Every structure is written in structure tokens, then in C-alpha cells.
Coordinates of C-alpha atoms in Angstrom, one line a residue:
X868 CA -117.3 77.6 -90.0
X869 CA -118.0 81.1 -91.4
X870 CA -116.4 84.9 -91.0
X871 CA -117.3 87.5 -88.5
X872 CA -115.3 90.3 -88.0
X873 CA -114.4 91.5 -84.3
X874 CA -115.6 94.7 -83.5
X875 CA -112.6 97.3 -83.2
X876 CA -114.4 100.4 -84.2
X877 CA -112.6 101.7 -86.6
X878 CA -112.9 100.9 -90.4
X879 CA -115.2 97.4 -89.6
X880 CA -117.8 99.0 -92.0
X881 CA -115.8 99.7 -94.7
X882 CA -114.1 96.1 -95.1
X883 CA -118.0 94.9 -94.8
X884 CA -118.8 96.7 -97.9
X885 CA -115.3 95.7 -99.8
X886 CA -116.2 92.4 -99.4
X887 CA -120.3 93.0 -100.1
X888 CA -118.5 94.6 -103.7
X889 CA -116.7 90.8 -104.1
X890 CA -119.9 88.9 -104.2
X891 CA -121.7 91.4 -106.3
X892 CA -118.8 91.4 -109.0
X893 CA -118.9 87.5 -108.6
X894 CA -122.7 87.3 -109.6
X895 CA -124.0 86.7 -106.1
X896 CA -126.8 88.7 -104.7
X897 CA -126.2 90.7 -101.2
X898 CA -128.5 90.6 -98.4
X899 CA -127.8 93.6 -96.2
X900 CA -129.6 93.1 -92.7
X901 CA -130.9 95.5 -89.8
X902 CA -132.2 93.7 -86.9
X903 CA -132.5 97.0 -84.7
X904 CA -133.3 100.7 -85.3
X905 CA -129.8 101.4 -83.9
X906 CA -128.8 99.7 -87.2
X907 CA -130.7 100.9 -89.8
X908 CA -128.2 104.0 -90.8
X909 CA -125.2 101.9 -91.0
X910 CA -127.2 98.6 -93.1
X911 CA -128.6 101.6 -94.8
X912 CA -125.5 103.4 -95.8
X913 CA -124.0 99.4 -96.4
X914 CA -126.3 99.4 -99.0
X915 CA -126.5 102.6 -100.4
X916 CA -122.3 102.4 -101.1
X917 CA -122.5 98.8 -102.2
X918 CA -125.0 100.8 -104.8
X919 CA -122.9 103.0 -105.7
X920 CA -119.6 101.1 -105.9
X921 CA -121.8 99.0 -109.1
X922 CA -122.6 102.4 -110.5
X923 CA -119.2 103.5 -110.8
X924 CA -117.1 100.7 -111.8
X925 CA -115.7 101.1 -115.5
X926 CA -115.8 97.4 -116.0
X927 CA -118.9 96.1 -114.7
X928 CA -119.7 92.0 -115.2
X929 CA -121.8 91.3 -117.2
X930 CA -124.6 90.3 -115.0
X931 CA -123.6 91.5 -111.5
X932 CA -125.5 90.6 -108.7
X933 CA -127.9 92.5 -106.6
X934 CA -128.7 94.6 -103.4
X935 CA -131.2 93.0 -101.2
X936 CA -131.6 95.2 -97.6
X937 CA -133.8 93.4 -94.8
X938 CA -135.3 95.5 -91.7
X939 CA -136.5 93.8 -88.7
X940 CA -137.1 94.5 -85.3
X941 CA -135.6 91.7 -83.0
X942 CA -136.2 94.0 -79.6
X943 CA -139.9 94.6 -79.7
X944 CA -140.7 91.8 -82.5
X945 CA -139.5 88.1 -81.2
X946 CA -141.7 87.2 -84.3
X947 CA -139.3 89.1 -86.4
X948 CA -136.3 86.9 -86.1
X949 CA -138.6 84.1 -87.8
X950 CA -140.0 86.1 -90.3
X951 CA -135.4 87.3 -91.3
X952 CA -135.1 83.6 -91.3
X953 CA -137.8 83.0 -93.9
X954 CA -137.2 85.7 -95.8
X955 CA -133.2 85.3 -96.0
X956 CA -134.0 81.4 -96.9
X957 CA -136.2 82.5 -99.6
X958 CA -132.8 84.5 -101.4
X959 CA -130.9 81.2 -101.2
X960 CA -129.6 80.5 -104.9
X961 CA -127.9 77.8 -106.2
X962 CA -127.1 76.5 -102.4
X963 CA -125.8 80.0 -101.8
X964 CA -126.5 82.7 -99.6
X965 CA -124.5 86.4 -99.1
X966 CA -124.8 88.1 -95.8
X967 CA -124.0 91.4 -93.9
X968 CA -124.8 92.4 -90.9
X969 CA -123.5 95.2 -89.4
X970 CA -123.4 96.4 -85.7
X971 CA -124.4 92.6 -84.5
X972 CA -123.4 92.4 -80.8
X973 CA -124.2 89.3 -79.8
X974 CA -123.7 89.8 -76.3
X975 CA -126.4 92.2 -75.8
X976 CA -129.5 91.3 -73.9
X977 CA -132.4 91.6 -75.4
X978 CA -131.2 91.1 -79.3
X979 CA -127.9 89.6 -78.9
X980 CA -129.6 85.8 -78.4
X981 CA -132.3 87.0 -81.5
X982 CA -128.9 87.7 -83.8
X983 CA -127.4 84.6 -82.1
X984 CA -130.5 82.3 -83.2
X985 CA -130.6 84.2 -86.6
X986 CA -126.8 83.4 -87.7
X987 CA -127.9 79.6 -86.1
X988 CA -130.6 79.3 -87.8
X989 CA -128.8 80.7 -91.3
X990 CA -125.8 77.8 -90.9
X991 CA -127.7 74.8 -90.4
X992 CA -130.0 75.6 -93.2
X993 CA -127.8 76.8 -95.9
X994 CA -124.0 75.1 -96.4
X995 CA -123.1 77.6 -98.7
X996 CA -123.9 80.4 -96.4
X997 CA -121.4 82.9 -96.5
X998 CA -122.7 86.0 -94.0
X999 CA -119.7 88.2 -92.4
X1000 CA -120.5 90.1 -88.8
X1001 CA -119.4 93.3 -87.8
X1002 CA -119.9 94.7 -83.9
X1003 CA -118.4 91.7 -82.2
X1004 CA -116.8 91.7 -79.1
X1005 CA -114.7 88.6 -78.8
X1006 CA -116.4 87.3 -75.5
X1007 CA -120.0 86.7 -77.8
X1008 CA -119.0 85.0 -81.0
X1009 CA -121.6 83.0 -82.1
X1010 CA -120.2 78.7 -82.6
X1011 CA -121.9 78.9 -85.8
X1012 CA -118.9 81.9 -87.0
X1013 CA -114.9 82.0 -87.0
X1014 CA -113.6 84.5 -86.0
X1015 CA -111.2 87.1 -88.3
X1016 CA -109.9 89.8 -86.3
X1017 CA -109.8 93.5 -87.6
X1018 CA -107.2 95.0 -85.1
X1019 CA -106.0 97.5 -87.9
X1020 CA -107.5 101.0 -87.6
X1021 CA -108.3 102.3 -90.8
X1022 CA -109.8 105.6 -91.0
X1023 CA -109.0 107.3 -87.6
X1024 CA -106.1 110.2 -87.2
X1025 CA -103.6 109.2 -84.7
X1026 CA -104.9 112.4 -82.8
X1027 CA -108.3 110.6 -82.7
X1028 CA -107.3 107.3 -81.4
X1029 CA -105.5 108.9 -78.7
X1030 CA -109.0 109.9 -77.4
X1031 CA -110.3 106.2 -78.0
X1032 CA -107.0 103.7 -77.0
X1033 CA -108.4 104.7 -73.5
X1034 CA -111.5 102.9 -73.6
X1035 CA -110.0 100.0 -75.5
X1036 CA -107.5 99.7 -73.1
X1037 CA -109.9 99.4 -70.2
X1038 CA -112.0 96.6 -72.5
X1039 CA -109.0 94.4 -74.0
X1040 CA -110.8 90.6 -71.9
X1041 CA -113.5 92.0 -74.4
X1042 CA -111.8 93.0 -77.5
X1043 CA -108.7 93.0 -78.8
X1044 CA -106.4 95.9 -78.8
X1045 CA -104.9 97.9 -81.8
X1046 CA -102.1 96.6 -83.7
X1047 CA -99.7 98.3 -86.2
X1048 CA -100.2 98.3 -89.8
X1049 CA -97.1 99.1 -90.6
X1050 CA -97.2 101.9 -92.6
X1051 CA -96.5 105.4 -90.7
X1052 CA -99.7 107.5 -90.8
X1053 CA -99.1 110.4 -92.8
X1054 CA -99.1 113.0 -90.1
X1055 CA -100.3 113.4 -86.4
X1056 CA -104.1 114.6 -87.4
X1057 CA -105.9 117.6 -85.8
X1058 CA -105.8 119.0 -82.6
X1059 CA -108.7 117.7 -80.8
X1060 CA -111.0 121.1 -80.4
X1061 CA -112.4 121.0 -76.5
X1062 CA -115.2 123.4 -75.9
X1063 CA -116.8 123.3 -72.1
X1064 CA -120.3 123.3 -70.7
X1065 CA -119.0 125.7 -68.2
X1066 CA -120.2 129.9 -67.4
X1067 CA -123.2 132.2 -66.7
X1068 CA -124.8 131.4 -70.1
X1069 CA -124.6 127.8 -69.8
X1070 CA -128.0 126.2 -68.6
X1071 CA -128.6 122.8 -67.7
X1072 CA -126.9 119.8 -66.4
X1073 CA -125.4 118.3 -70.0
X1074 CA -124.3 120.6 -73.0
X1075 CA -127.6 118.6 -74.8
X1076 CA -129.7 121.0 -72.6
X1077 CA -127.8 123.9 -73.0
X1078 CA -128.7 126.8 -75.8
X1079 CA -125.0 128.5 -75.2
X1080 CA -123.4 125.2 -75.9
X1081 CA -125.3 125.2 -79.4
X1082 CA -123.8 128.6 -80.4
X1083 CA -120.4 127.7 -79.0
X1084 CA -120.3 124.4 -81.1
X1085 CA -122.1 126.0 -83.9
X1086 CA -118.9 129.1 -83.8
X1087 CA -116.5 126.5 -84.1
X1088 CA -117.9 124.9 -86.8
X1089 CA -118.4 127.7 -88.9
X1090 CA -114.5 128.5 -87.8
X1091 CA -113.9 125.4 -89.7
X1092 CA -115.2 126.7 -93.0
X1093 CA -118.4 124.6 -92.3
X1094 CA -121.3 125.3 -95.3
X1095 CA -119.3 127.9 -96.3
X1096 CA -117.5 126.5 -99.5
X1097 CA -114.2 126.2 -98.0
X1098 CA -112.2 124.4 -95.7
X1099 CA -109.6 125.6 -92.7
X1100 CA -108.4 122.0 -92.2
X1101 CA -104.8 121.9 -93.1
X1102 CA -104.3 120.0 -96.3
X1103 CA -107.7 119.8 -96.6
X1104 CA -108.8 120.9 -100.2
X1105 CA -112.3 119.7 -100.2
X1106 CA -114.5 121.7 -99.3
X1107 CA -116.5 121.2 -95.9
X1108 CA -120.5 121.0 -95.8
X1109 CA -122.5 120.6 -93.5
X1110 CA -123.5 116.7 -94.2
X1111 CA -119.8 116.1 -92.9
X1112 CA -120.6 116.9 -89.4
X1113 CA -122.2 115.1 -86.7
X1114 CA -122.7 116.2 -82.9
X1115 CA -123.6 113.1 -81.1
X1116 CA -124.8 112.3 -77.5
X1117 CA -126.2 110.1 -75.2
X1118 CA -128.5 111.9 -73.7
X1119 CA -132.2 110.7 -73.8
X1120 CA -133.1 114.6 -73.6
X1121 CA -132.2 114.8 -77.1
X1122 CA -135.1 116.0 -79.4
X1123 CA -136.5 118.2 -81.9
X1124 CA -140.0 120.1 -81.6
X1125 CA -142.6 118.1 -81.0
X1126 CA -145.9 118.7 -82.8
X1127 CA -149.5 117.8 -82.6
X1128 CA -151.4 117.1 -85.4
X1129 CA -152.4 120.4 -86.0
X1130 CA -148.8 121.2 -86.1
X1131 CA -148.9 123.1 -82.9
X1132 CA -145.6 122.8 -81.1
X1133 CA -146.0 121.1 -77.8
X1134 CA -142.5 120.6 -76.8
X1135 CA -139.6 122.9 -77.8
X1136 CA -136.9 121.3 -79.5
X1137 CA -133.2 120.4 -76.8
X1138 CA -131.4 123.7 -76.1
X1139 CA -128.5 122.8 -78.0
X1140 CA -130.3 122.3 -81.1
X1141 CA -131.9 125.9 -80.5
X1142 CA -128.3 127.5 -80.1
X1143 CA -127.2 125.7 -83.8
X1144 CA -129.9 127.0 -85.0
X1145 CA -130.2 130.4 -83.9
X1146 CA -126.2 130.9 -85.3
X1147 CA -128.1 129.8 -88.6
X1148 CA -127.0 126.4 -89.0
X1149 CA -129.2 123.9 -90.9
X1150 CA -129.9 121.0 -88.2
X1151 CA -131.3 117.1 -87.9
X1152 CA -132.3 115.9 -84.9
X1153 CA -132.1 111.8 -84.6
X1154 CA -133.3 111.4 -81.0
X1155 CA -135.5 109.0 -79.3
X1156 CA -138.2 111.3 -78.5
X1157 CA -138.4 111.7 -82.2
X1158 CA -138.6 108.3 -82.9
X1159 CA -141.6 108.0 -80.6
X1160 CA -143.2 110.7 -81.4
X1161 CA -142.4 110.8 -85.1
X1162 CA -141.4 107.6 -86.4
X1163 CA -142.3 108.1 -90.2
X1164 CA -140.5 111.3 -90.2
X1165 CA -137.8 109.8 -88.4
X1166 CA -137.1 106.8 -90.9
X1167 CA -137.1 109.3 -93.8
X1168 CA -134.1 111.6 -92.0
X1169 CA -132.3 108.3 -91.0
X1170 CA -132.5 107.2 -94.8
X1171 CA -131.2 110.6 -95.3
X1172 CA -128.5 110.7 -92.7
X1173 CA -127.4 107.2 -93.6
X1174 CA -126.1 108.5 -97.5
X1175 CA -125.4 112.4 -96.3
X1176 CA -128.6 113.1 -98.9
X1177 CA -129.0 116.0 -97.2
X1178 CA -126.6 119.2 -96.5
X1179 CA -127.7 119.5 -92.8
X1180 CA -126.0 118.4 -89.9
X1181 CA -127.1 115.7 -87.7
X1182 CA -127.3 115.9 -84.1
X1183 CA -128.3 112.6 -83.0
X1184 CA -128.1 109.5 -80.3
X1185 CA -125.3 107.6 -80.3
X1186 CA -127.8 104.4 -81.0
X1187 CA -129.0 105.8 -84.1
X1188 CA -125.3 106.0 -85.9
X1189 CA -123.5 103.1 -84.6
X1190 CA -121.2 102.4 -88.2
X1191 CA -121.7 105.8 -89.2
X1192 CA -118.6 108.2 -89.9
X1193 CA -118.4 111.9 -90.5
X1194 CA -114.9 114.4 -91.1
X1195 CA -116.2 116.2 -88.0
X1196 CA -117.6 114.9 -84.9
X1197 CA -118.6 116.4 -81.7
X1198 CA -119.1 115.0 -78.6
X1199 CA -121.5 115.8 -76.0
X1200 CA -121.7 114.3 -72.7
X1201 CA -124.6 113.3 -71.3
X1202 CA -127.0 110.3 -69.4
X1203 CA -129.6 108.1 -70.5
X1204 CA -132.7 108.1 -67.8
X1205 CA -133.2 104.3 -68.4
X1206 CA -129.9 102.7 -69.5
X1207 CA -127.4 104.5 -67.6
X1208 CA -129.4 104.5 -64.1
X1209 CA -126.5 102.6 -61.7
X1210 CA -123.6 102.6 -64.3
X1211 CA -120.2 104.6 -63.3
X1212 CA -118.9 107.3 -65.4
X1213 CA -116.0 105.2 -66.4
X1214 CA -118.2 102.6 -68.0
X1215 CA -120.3 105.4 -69.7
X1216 CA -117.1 107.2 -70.8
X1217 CA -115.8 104.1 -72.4
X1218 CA -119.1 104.0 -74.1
X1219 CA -118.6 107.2 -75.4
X1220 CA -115.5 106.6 -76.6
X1221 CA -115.7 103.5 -78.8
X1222 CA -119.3 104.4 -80.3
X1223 CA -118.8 107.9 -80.7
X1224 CA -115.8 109.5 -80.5
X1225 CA -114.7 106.9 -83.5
X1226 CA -116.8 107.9 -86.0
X1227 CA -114.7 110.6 -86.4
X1228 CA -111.9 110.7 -89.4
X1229 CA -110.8 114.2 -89.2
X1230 CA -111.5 117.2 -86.7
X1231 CA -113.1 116.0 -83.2
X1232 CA -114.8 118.5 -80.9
X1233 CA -115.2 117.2 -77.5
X1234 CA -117.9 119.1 -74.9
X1235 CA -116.5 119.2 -71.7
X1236 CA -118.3 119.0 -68.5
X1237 CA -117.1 120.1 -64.9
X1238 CA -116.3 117.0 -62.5
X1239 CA -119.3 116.5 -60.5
X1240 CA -121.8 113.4 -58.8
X1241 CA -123.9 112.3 -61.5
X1242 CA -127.0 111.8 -60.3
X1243 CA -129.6 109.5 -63.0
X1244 CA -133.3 110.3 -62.9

């Protein structure tokens, strides 16, 4: 039986790359896999710290092992999940093979069985297989993997989980709650900053839509000493850029201009990228209707995104950063068209909550929006 870690949200990412540092120190090459798009910026930024955790050790062995990252497509490629299964065979050395594989979530419907197969597939073929999971509710553990709880939160401000115990409390058949490290955090955390989609200016039925809510959040942010080579955290020294902010949402509005190939605009970019921009604010826009549209382009700024290569700040869907963190997150509120048609706002909000409002380690923003029936279209 072999490792998975149970998804908990917060600090799952990190003990996947301590342990993806082990087996490189060891000698063993690491195979970092994506079987999604909604994974590539986390396997991405896996590998990419992995990277530089070799770089900057003073000690290195003498022959360390290497990085190997694997992208597939296990939603609109079944043949994919063969081709990962080759391919990952192929790396086996000496009996061996080292695995990651971030944001798994085996229970989900269309790629949950694919990674289910996958991780079979892995164990029966190699009996040295060592491959650790993160993104697993308890419910969908694969037989092939043990189970290791990760019910410690490691990166959050108590401030922050106060906005996210909610969601896990509402979850806990599905995944276990938080437990107590035992060692006191070293202060409360910030305020959580709430901002409302609310006024004459305000257009639209989400802030995504809304111009007004781009100047409002972009304000705050500059408030914060955002790009501007200071900080007004308290106790906060470093400096912040923009590259430690990220405004995410859920809403399938989300986009940024949409060209033709004579680079003719032919659909304005969401209102609340607008308002960040017109306060001045250098912006990258992760949304579906970019990935669609613009799919090379889109791969390059989620390369980007997933190291922070970039000083800009990301405005993106929820999908495209699950294992992501930034200092400073904000929260919109919003609806999918497809995914969300017949959910309840509870189920959305806990949603919300565990794969947004957790990739937060410092200052959260949350976007309020007056109570009202939420109609999907």
C-alpha cells in the first residue's frame, strides 16, 4: 500500500514538494503529473520549486536526481490516461518509480475514475512505486493508496481559517476536520478586508461584471502598498508586488479581450478587469474564455502564473489555480453557466471557500454581494 495525502487545503502542496526534495537528494528521479488543465499551475509550480530547492542547496549529492513533469488531458483525451501509463512506465529505474500528483480528486466524474485507473494501473505494474496524492477527499481513496492524513494547517492566518472552518465544517463525512498543531500561531492575522458589489456605479449581477468593483479592489490594493515597493501589512518587511496577489472567481464570464486574427478586438475584456486596469494596475486574465479562444497564449501565462515570473496580478478561475497560493487574495462571487446550473448557494459557497478563499496566507479581500435569488443561465 502506498501514500496519498487527504485533501485539507491548506499546506498539501508544500509537504508534496518536501517530500519530491527527499527523492531527489536520494538519487531518484521525480515525475510530476498534470492530468487536467485545472492542474497545470500547481504540477507546474511543483516542479518549478522542486527546481529550485536543487539550485539552492549548499550541499548538493553528488548525483541528484531529476525533474520529469508529465501533462495529459484525462477530460477530453480517454487516450491520454494510456499514453501517462506508458510514459510513467518508461521512467521506471531500478524497479523504482517517484510520483506527484497534485489536485487528484478521485471522486470527480469525468477524471476522477481516469486518475483512479492511472494510480491502478501504476501499482500493479511497478512494486517499487512510490507516488503520493494530494486533493483527496476521504470518501474516494483509491484501494491501490493508504491513506496519511494532513489535518494540520500550515500556511493560513487564524483570521483566514475562520473564513474557511465554515465550509469544512459543513464537509467533515467528506474530509476530515482541522486539528491542533500545537504550537500557538504567532498572532491572530489580518482583518479580512470586505469590499461590496453594492451602489449606483456598480453594474452587473457579480463583481466579475462590474468596472466599479475593479477600481474598488484595485484602491485597496494599492492601500496595501501593492507594486509600490513597500508594504502596510503589519510586521510585514517585504515588500508587496504585484505577483503576490490573486483575485479569483468562479464566474464563467471571466475573460480578457478577445481578438481576431488581425488583432481586432471582438469582445471587451470582464468589467472588473477594465476597472484594475483603468486604476493602472498591470493585470492576467486566466479565464475559460481565454482558454478557448487563446489556448497558446493561455499556457504561456499559466507557466507564468504558476512561478509568479511575472510582476502582474492574476485574475483568474478558481479551476486554473487549485494548489496555488498568494499573500493576497480576493474573492469574487459569482456562477458558472454550466457547472453551477441547480446547485444551492451553500454548496457553491463551500466551494468557494476551500478552493479559494485558502490560497490565501496573508491579507484576504472578500467581494460581497447583496442577498438575492440566484438565478443560472
Amino acid at each position: 500500500m502506498k501514500p496519498v495525502l487527504l485533501l485539507l487545503f491548506c499546506g498539501k502542496t508544500v509537504v508534496l514538494v518536501l517530500q519530491g526534495v527527499r527523492w531527489l537528494l536520494q538519487g531518484h528521479d521525480v515525475q510530476v503529473v498534470s492530468t487536467i488543465y485545472s492542474t497545470r499551475a500547481a504540477s507546474r509550480m511543483v516542479a518549478g520549486q522542486l527546481g529550485m530547492a536543487l539550485s539552492a542547496d549548499p550541499t548538493p549529492p553528488p548525483t541528484p536526481g531529476s525533474i520529469v513533469l508529465h501533462q495529459y488531458d484525462f477530460v477530453n483525451r480517454e487516450a491520454d490516461v494510456q499514453q501517462a501509463v506508458t510514459d510513467l512506465l518508461a521512467r521506471v529505474k531500478d524497479g523504482q518509480l517517484h510520483v506527484l500528483l497534485d489536485e487528484a480528486l478521485f471522486g470527480s466524474n469525468v477524471y476522477g475514475p481516469r486518475n483512479t485507473t492511472l494510480v491502478a494501473r501504476l501499482a500493479e505494474s511497478v512494486p517499487g512505486l512510490h507516488l503520493w496524492a494530494a486533493g483527496v477527499l476521504h470518501t474516494d481513496i483509491p484501494p491501490s493508496l493508504q491513506p496519511e492524513p494532513l489535518t494540520v494547517p500550515l500556511r493560513c492566518a487564524p483570521s483566514v481559517l475562520r473564513e474557511v472552518q465554515p465550509a469544512v465544517g459543513r464537509l467533515t463525512a467528506r474530509i476530515h476536520n482541522y486539528s491542533d498543531s500545537g504550537v500557538p500561531a504567532p498572532g491572530d492575522g489580518l482583518r479580512v478586508i470586505r469590499l461590496s458589489h453594492h451602489g449606483n456605479a456598480h453594474r452587473g449581477r457579480w463583481p466579475v461584471e462590474c468596472q466599479q468593483c475593479g477600481k474598488e479592489v484595485a484602491a485597496e490594493l494599492l492601500r496595501l502598498g501593492v507594486g509600490s515597493g513597500g508594504s502596510s501589512l503589519p510586521n510585514s518587511p517585504t515588500p508587496l508586488s504585484y505577483r503576490d496577489v490573486v483575485i479569483i472567481t468562479r464566474s464563467s464570464e471571466l475573460q480578457d479581450d478577445i481578438e481576431d486574427d488581425a488583432g481586432r478586438v471582438t469582445s471587451r475584456a470582464s468589467g472588473v478587469v477594465r476597472g484594475l486596469r483603468d486604476e493602472g494596475l498591470p493585470v492576467c486574465v486566466l479565464g475559460e474564455q481565454d482558454y478557448r479562444h487563446n489556448r497558446a497564449r493561455w499556457e504561456r501565462d499559466v507557466d507564468d502564473v504558476a512561478v509568479a515570473a511575472t510582476d502582474r496580478v492574476t485574475v483568474t478561475h478558481l479551476d486554473c489555480v487549485h494548489g496555488l497560493e498568494r499573500r493576497v487574495v480576493v474573492m469574487l462571487p459569482g456562477r458558472h453557466k454550466e457547472t453551477d446550473e441547480g446547485r444551492s448557494d451553500e454548496a457553491i459557497d463551500v466551494d468557494d471557500r476551500l478552493y479559494a478563499v485558502s490560497r490565501c496566507s496573508t491579507q484576504l479581500i472578500m467581494v460581497d454581494v447583496p442577498r438575492r435569488k440566484c438565478v443560472v443561465s
